[in-house]
GROMACS .gro file of C-alpha atoms in nm:
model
  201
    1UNK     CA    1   1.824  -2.621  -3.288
    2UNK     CA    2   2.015  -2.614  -2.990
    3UNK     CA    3   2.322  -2.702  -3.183
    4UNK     CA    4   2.244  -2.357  -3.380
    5UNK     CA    5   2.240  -2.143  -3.059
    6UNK     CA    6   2.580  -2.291  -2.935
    7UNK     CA    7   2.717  -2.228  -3.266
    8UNK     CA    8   2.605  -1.904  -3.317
    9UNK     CA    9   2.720  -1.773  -2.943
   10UNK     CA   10   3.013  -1.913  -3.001
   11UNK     CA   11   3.056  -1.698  -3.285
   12UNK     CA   12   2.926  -1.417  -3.100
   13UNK     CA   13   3.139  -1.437  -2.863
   14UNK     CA   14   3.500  -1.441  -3.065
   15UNK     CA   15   3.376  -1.149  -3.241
   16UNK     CA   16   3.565  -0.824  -3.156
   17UNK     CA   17   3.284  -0.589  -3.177
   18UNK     CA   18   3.344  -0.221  -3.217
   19UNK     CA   19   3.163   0.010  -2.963
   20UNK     CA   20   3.118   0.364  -3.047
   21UNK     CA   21   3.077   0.639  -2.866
   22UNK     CA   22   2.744   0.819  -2.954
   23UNK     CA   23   2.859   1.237  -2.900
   24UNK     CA   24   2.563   1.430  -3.028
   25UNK     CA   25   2.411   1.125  -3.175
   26UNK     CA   26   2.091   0.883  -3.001
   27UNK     CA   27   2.189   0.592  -2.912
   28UNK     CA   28   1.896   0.303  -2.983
   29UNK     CA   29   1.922  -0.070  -3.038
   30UNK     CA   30   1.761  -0.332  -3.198
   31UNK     CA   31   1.665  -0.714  -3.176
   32UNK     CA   32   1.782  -0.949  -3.408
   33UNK     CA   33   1.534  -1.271  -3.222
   34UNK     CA   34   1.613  -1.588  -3.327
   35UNK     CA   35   1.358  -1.868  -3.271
   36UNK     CA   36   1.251  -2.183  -3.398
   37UNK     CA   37   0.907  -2.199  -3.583
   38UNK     CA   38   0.803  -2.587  -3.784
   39UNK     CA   39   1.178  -2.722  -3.763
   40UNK     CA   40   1.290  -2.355  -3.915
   41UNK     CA   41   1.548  -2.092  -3.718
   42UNK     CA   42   1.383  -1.785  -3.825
   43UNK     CA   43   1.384  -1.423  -3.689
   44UNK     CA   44   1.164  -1.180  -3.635
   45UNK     CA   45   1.154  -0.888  -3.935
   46UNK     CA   46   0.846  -0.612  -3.964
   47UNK     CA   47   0.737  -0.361  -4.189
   48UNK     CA   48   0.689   0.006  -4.002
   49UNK     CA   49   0.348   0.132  -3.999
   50UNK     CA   50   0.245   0.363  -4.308
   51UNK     CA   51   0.120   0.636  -4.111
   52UNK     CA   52   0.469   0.672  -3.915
   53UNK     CA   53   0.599   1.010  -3.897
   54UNK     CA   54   0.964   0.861  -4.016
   55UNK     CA   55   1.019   0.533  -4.188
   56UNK     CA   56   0.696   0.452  -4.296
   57UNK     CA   57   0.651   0.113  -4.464
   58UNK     CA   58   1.072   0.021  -4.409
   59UNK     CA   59   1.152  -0.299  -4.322
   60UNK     CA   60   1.311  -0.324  -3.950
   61UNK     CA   61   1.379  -0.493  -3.683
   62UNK     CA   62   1.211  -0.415  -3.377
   63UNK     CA   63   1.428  -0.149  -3.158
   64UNK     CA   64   1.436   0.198  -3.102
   65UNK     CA   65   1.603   0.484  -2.874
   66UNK     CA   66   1.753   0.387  -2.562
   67UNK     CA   67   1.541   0.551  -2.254
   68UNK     CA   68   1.754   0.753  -1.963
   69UNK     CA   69   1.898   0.428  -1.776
   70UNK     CA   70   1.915   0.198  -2.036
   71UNK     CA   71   2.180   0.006  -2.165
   72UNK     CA   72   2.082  -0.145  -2.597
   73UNK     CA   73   1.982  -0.482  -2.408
   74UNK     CA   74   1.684  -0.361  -2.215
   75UNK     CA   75   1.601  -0.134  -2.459
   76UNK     CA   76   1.559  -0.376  -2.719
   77UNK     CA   77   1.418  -0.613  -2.478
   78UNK     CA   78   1.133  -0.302  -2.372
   79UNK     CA   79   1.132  -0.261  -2.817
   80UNK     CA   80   1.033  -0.608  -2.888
   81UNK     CA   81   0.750  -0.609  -2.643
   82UNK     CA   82   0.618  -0.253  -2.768
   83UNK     CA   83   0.591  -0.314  -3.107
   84UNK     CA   84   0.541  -0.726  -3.114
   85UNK     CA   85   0.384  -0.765  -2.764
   86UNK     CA   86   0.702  -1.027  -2.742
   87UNK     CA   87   0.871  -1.111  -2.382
   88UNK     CA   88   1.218  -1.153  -2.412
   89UNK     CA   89   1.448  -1.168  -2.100
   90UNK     CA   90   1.833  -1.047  -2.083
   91UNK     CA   91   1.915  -1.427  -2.047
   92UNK     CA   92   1.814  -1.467  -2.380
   93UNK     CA   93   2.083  -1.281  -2.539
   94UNK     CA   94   2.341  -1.441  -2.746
   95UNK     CA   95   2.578  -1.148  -2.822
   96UNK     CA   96   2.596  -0.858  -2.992
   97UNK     CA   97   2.731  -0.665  -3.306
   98UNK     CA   98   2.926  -0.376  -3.430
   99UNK     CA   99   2.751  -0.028  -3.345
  100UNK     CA  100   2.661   0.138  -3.645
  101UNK     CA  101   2.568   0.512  -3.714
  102UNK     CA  102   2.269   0.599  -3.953
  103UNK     CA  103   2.268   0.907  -4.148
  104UNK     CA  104   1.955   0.963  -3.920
  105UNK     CA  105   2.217   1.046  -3.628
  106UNK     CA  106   2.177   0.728  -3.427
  107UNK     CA  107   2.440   0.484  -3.320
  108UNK     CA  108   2.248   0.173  -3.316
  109UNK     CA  109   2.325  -0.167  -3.122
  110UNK     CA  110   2.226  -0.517  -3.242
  111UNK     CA  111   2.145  -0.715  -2.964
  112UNK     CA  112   2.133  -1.105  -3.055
  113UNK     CA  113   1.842  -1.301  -2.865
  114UNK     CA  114   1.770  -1.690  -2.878
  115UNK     CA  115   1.418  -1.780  -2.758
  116UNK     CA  116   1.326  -2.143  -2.698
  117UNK     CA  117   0.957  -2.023  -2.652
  118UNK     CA  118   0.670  -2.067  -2.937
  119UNK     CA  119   0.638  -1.697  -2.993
  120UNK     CA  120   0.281  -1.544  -3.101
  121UNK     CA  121   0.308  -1.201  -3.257
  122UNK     CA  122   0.071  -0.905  -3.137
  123UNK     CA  123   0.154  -0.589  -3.335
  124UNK     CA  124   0.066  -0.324  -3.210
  125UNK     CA  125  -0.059  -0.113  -3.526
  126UNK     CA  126   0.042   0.190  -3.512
  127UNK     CA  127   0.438   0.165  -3.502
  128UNK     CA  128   0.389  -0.270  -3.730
  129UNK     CA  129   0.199  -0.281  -4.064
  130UNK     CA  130   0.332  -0.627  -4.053
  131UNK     CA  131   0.564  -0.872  -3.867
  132UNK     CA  132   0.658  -1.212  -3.940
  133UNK     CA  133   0.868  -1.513  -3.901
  134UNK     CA  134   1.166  -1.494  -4.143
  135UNK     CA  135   1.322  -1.814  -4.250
  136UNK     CA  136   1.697  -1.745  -4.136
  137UNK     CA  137   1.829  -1.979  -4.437
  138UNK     CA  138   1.714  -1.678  -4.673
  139UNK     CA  139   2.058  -1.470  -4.510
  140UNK     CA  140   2.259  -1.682  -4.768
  141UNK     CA  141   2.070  -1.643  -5.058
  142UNK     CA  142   2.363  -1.626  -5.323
  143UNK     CA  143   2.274  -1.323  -5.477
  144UNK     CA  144   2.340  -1.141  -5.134
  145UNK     CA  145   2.466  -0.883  -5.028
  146UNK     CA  146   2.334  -0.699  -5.359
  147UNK     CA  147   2.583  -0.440  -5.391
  148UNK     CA  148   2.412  -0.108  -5.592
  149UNK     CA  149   2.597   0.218  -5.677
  150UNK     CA  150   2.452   0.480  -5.468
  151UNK     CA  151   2.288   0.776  -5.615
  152UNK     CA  152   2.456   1.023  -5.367
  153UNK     CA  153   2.805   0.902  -5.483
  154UNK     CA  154   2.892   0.770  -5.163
  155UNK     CA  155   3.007   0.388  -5.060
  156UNK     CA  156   2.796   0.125  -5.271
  157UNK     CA  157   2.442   0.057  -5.114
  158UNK     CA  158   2.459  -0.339  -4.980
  159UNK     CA  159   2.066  -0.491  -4.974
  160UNK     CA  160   1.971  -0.833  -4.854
  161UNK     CA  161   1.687  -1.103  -4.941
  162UNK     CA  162   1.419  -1.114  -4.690
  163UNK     CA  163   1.063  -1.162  -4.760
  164UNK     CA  164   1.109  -1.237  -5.141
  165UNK     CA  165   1.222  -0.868  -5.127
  166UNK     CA  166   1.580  -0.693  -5.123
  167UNK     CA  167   1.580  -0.442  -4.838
  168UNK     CA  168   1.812  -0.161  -4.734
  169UNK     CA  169   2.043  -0.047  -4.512
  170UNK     CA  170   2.075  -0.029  -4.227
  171UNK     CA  171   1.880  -0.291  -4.175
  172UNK     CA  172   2.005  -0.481  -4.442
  173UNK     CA  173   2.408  -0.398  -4.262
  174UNK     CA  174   2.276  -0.572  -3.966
  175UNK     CA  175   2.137  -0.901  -4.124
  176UNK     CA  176   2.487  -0.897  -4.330
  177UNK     CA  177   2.669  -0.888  -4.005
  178UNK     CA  178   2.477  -1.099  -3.813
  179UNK     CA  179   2.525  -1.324  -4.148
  180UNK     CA  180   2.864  -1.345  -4.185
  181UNK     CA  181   2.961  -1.350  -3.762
  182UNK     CA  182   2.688  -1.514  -3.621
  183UNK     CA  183   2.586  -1.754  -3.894
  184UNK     CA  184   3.004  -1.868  -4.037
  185UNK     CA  185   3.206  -1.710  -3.800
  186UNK     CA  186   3.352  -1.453  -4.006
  187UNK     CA  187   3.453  -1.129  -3.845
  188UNK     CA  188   3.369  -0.852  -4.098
  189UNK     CA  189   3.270  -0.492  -4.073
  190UNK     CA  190   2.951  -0.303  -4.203
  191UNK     CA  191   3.050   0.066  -4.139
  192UNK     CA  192   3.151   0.171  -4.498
  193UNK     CA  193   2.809  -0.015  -4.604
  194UNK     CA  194   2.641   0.284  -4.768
  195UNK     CA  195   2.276   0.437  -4.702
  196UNK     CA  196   2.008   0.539  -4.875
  197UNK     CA  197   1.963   0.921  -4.809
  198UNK     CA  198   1.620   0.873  -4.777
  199UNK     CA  199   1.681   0.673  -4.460
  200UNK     CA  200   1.830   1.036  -4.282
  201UNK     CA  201   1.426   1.127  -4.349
   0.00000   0.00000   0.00000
């Protein structure tokens, strides 16, 4: 496993990542947490509440707006243990990826963490319906990225396997990126990766 996390901040850490000013947009972050779990790298994935005012029942990783005084890594640090009731410490981060806007008007930063702890998931119900363990190994499933024409006649909708499931953007764009630079060390860009309108909901 350990061999995984040197690989994988290596990778990290050749990456050029693009960081965008946010203007009249939020700025939030997420956590893509990588830990092992019965021999497996997996990460953590959830499924919003149902009874959330805005992207009920999406798939997501935990994250959300950055506070005032936050930079993405303590916000998605503060995230993780909101919604999962899951410490994870700024040493724990391996990198991070492109910024990415969402037709909701955030600019979003994934933050990559590496635990070495045996991680016990605590939901807290009314932000998680569910939360789980995802095998990492399901990233290169060979039928991803799914690329689907998108309904609003914009850039082609890009979906990736997770939980025996295809799943949207911009979550989906994240696990792509964190894919292709984290997993194989190849530097490619998500930003033309269209969205679902419903996601600007």
């Amino acid at each position: 496993m350990h061999a995984d996390r040197d690989r994988i901040a290596a990778n990290l850490a050749a990456f050029p990542r693009i960081a965008l000013e946010t203007g009249e947009r939020r700025r939030a972050a997420v956590a893509i947490v990588l830990s092992g779990r019965d021999g497996e790298l997996t990460y953590l994935l959830t499924r919003r509440a149902l009874t959330m005012r805005r992207g009920a029942g999406n798939y997501a990783l935990p994250g959300g707006n950055l506070e005032p005084g936050e930079d993405a890594v303590t916000a998605a640090i503060r995230e993780t243990s909101e919604e999962l009731g899951v410490a994870i410490t700024p040493g724990e981060v391996l990198g991070m990826l492109d910024d990415f806007e969402t037709l909701g008007g955030h600019v979003v930063t994934p933050v990559v963490f590496w635990s070495d702890e045996a991680l016990i998931l605590n939901p807290d119900p009314t932000e998680v319906d569910r939360a789980w363990f995802e095998p990492v190994a399901r990233l290169d499933h060979p039928g991803s990225p799914m690329s689907e024409e998108n309904p609003s006649g914009g850039e082609p909708i890009q979906r990736m396997f997770a939980d025996d499931n295809w799943i949207n953007p911009p979550t989906a764009a994240w696990l792509y990126q964190f894919r292709e630079v984290g997993l194989h060390g190849r530097h490619i860009r998500v930003s033309m990766i269209g969205q679902p309108e419903w996601t600007a909901r």
